[in-house]
C-alpha atoms as a printed R data frame, in Angstrom:
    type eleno elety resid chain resno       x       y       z
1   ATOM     1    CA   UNK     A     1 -11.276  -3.561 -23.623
2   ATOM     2    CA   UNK     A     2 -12.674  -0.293 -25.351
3   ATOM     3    CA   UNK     A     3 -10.185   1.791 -23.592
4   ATOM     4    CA   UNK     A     4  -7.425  -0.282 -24.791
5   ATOM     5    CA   UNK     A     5  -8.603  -0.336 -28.353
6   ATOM     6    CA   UNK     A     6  -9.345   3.683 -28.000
7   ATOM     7    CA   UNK     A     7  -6.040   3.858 -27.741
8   ATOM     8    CA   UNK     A     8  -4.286   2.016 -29.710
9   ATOM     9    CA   UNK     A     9  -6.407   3.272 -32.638
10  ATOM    10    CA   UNK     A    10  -5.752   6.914 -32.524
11  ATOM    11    CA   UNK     A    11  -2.037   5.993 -33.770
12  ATOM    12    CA   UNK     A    12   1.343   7.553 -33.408
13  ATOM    13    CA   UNK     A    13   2.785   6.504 -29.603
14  ATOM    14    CA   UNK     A    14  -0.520   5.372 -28.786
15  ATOM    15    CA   UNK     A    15  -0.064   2.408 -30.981
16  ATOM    16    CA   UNK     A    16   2.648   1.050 -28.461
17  ATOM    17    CA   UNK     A    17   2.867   2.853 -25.586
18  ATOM    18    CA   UNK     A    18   2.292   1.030 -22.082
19  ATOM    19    CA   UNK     A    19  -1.193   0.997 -21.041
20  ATOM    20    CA   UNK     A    20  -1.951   0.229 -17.167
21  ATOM    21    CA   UNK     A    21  -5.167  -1.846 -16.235
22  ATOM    22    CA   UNK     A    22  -6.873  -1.528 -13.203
23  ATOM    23    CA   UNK     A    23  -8.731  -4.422 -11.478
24  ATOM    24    CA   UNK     A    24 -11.896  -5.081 -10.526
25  ATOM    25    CA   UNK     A    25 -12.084  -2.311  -7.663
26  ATOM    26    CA   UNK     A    26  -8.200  -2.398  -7.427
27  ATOM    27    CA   UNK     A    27  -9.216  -5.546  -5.106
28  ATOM    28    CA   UNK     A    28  -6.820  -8.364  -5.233
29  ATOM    29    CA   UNK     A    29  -9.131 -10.883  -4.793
30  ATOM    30    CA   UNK     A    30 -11.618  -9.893  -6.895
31  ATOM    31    CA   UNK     A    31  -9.087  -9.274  -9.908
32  ATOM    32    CA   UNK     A    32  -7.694 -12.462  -9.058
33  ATOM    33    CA   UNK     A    33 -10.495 -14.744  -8.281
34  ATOM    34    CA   UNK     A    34 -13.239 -16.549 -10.128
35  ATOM    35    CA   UNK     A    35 -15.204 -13.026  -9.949
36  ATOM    36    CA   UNK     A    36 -15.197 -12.433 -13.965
37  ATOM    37    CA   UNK     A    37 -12.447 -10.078 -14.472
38  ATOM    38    CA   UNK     A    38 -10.683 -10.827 -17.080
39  ATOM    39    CA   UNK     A    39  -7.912  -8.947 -18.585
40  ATOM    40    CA   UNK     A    40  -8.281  -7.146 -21.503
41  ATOM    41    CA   UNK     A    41  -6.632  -8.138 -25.061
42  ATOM    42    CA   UNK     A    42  -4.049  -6.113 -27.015
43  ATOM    43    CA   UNK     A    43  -3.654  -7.393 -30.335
44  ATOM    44    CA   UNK     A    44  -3.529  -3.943 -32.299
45  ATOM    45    CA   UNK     A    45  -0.855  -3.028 -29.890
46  ATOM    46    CA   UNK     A    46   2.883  -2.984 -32.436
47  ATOM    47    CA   UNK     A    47   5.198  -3.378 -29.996
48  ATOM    48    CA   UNK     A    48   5.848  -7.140 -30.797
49  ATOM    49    CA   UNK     A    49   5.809  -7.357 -27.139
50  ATOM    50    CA   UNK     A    50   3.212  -7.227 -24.428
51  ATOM    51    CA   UNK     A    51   2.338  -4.237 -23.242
52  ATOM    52    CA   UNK     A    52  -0.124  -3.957 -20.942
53  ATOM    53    CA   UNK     A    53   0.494  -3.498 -16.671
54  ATOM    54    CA   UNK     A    54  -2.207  -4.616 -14.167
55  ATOM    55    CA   UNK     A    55  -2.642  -1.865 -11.085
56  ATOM    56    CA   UNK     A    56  -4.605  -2.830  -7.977
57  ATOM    57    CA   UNK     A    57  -4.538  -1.178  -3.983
58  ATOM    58    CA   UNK     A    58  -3.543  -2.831  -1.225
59  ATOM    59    CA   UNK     A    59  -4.880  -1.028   2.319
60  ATOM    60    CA   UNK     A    60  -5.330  -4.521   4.393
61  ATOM    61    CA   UNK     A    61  -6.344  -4.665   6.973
62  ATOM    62    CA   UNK     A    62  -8.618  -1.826   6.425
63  ATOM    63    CA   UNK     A    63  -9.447  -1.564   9.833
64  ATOM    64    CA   UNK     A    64  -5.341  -0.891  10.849
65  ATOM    65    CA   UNK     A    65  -4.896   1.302   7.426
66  ATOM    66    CA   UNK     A    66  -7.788   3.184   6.439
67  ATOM    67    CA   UNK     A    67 -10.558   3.201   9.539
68  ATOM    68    CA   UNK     A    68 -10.577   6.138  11.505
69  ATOM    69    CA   UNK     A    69 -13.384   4.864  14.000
70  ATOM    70    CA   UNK     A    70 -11.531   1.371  14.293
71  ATOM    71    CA   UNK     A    71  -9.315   0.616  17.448
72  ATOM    72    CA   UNK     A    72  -6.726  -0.962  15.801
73  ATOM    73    CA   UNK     A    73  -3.662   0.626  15.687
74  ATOM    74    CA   UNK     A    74  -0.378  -2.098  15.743
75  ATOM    75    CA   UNK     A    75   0.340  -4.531  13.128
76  ATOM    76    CA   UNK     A    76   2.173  -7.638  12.798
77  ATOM    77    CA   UNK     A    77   5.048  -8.867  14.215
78  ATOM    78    CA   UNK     A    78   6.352  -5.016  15.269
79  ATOM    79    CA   UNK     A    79   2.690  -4.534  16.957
80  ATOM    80    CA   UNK     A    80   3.476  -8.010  18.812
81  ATOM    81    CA   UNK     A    81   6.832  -5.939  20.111
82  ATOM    82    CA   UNK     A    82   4.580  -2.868  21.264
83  ATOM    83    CA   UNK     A    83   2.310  -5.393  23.079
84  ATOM    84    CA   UNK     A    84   5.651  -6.355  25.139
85  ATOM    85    CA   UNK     A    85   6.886  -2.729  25.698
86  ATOM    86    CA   UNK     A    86   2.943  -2.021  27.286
87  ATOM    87    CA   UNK     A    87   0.565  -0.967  24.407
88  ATOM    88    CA   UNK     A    88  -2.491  -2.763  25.239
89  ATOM    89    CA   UNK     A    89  -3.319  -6.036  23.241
90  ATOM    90    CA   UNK     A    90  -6.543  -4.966  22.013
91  ATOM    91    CA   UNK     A    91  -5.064  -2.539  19.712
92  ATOM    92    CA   UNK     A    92  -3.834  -5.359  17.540
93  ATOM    93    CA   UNK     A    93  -6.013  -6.327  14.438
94  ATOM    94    CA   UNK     A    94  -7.772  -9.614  14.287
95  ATOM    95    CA   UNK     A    95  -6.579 -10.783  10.160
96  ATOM    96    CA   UNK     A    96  -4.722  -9.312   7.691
97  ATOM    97    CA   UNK     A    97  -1.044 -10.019   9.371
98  ATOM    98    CA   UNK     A    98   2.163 -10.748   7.920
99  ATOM    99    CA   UNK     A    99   1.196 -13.881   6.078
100 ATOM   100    CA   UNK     A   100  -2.066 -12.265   5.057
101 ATOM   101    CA   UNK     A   101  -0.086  -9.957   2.545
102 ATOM   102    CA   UNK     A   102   2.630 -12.108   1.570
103 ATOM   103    CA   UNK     A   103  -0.323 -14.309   0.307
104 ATOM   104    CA   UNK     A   104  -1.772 -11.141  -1.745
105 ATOM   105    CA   UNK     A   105   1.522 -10.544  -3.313
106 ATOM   106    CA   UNK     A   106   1.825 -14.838  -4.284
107 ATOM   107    CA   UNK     A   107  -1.279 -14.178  -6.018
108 ATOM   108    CA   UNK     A   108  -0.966 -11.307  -7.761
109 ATOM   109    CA   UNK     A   109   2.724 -13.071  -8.517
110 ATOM   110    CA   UNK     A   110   1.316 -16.097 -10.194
111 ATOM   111    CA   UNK     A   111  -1.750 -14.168 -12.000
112 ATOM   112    CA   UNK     A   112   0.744 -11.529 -13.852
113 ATOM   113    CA   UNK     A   113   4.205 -11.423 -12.934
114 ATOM   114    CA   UNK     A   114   4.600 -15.019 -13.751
115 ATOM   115    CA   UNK     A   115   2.993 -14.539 -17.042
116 ATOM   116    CA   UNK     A   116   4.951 -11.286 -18.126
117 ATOM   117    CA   UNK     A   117   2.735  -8.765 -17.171
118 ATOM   118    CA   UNK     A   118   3.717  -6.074 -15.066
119 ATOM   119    CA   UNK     A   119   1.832  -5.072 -12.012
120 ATOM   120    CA   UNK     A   120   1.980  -1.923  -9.794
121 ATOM   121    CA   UNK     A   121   0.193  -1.637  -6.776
122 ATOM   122    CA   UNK     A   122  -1.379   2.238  -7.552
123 ATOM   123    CA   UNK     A   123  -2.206   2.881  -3.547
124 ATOM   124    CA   UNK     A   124  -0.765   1.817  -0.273
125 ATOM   125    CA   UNK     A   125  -1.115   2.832   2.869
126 ATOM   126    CA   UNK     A   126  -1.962   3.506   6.219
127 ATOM   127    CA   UNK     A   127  -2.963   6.461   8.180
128 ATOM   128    CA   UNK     A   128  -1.333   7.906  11.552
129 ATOM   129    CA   UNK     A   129  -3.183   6.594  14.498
130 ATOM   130    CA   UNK     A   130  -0.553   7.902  17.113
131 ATOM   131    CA   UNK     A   131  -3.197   9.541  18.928
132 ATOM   132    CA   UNK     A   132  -4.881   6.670  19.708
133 ATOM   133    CA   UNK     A   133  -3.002   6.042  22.725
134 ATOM   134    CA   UNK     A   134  -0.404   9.272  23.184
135 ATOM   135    CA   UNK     A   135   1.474   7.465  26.049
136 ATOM   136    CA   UNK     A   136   3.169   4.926  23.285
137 ATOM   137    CA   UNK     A   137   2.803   6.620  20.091
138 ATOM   138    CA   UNK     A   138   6.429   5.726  19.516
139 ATOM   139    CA   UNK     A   139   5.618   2.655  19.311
140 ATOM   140    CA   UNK     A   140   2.332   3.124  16.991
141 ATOM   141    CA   UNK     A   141   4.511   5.430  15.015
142 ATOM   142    CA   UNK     A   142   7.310   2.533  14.618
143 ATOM   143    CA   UNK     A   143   4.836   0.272  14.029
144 ATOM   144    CA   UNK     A   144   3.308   2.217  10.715
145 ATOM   145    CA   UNK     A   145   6.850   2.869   9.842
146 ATOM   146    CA   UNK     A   146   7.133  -1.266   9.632
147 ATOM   147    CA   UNK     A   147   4.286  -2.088   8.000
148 ATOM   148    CA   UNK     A   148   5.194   0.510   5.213
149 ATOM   149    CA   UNK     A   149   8.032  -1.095   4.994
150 ATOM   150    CA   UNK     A   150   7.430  -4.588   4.753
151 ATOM   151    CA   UNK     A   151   4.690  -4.264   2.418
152 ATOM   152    CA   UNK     A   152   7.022  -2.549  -0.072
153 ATOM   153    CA   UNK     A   153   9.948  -4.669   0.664
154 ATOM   154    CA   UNK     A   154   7.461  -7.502  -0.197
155 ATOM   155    CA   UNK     A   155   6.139  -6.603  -3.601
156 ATOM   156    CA   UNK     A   156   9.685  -5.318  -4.457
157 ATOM   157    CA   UNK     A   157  10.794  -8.977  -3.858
158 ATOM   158    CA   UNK     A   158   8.153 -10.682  -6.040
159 ATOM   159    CA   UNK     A   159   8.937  -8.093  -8.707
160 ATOM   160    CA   UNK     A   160   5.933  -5.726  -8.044
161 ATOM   161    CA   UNK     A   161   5.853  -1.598  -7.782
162 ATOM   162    CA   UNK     A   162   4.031  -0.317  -4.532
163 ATOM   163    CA   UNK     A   163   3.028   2.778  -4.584
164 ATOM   164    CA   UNK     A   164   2.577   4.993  -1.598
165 ATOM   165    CA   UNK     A   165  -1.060   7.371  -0.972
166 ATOM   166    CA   UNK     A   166  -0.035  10.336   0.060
167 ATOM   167    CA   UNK     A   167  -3.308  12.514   0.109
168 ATOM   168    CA   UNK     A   168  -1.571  15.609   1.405
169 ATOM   169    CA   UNK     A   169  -3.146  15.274   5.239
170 ATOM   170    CA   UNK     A   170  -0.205  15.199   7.734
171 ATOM   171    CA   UNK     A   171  -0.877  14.389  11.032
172 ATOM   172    CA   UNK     A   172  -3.821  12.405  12.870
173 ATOM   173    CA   UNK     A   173  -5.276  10.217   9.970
174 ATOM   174    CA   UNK     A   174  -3.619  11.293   7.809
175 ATOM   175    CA   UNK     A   175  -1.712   9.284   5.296
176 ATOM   176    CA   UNK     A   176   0.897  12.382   4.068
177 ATOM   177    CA   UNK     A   177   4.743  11.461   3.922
178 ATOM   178    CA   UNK     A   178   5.752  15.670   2.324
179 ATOM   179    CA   UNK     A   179   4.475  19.045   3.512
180 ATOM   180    CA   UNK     A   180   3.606  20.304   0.307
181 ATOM   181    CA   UNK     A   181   4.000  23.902   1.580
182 ATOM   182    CA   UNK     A   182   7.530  23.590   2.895
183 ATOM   183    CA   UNK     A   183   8.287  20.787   0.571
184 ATOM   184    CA   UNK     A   184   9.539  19.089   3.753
185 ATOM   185    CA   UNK     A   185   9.467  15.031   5.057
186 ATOM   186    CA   UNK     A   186   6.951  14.763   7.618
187 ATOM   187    CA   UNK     A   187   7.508  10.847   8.197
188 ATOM   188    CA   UNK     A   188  11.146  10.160   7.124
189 ATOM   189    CA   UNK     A   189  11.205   7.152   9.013
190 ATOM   190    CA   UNK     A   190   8.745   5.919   6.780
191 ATOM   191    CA   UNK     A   191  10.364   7.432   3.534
192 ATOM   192    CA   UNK     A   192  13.363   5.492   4.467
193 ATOM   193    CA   UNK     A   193  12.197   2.611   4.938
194 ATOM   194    CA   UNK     A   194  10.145   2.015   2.044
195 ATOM   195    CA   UNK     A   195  12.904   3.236  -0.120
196 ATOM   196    CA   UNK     A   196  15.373   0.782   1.492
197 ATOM   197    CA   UNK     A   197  12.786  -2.190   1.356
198 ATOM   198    CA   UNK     A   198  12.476  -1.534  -2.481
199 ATOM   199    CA   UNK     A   199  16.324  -0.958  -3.198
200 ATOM   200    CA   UNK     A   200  16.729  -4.203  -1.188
201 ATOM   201    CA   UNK     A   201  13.781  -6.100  -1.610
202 ATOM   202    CA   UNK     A   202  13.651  -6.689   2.156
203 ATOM   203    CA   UNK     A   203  10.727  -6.544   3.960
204 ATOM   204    CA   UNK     A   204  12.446  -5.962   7.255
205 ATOM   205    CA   UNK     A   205  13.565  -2.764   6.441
206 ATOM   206    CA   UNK     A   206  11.433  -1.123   8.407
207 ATOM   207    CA   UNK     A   207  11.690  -3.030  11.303
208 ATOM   208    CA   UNK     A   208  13.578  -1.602  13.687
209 ATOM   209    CA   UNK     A   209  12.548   2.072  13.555
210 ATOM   210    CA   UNK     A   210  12.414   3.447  16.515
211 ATOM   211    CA   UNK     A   211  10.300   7.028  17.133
212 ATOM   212    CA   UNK     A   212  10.155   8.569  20.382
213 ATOM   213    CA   UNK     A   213   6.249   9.115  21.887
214 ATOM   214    CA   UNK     A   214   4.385  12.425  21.644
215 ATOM   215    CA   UNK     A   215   1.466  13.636  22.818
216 ATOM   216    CA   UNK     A   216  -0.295  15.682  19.992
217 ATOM   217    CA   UNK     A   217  -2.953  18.256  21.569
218 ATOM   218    CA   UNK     A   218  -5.549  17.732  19.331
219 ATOM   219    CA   UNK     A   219  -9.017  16.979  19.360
220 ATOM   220    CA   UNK     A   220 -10.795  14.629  17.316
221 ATOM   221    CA   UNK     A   221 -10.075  15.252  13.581
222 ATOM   222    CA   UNK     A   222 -10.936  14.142  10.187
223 ATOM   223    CA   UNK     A   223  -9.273  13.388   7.222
């Protein structure tokens, strides 16, 4: 609330320009949920319109996206398809599937959206865990390339902006899409697909990329 009124008092733009609010630790649930957040009011804002956008991150399952350490690598119904062509089962999270996130989008749908308030979701993710098992990281490849893809196609459909995390770091954990040297795509598969799931609103756009497997010659490393 004191940033909002910071800003609309120092005048000019500030008075109605679009402010973006960020929820308790850009967690769904607890922005959501009976946790206390509550969003802030705008009543100096002169816009005659609302004005203010809701921002929160969406890396679940952390384990798949964000967890170096973790051995889970596939996802959803495209890790159920790398199962079948031989990557082994236990790869495969234990929550945080397909209906997992469409739930997380329904909420964040019926909190703001449905009330007029824009929400984008700042940071999405997941990093590149191909090395986990080099014989099918095709298929672990593919598989981040789908969940990229679905997740954007999915808040695109319930009228929500995802936002990719690209932290620079291209190759094992990392979570880059660019080389910011050569200005080049690193993952176009991925690129693609999340700009066809938005342009589309289709969470399948993703779905049936297909990368061959390499086997990186690296040693442990650390994003």
């Amino acid at each position: 609330q004191i940033f909002i009124d910071a800003v609309r008092s120092t005048g000019s733009k500030n008075t109605h320009r679009y402010l973006m609010v960020t929820g308790w630790n850009t967690n769904i649930d607890y922005t959501v949920g009976d946790y206390g957040f509550v969003m802030p009011t705008d009543t100096n804002c002169t816009a005659g319109e609302n004005r203010l956008m809701m921002s929160v991150h969406y890396y679940d399952p952390w384990d798949y996206c964000g967890e170096e350490n973790a051995k889970t690598y596939i996802w959803g119904a495209r890790g159920q398809a790398a199962i079948e062509a031989g990557v082994s089962s236990t790869g495969m999270g234990k929550w945080g599937q397909e209906d997992f996130l469409d739930g997380q989008m329904q909420k964040l749908y019926d909190s703001y959206i449905s009330k007029g308030i824009p929400v984008v979701i700042g940071e999405y993710g997941c990093i590149d865990k191909s090395t986990a098992d080099p014989s099918h990281a095709g298929e672990i490849k593919s598989n981040r390339v789908y969940y990229n893809g679905y997740l954007a196609g999915k808040a695109a459909s319930m009228g929500i902006t995802p936002v990719y995390w690209d932290n620079g770091h291209n190759s094992t954990y990392g979570f880059g899409l660019f080389d910011r040297s050569t200005y080049e795509q690193t993952q176009p598969e991925i690129i693609s697909a999340i700009i066809e799931a938005v342009a589309n609103k289709d969470p399948q756009a993703g779905a049936d990329a297909a990368i061959e497997s390499t086997v990186e010659k690296s040693s442990e490393v650390h994003a």
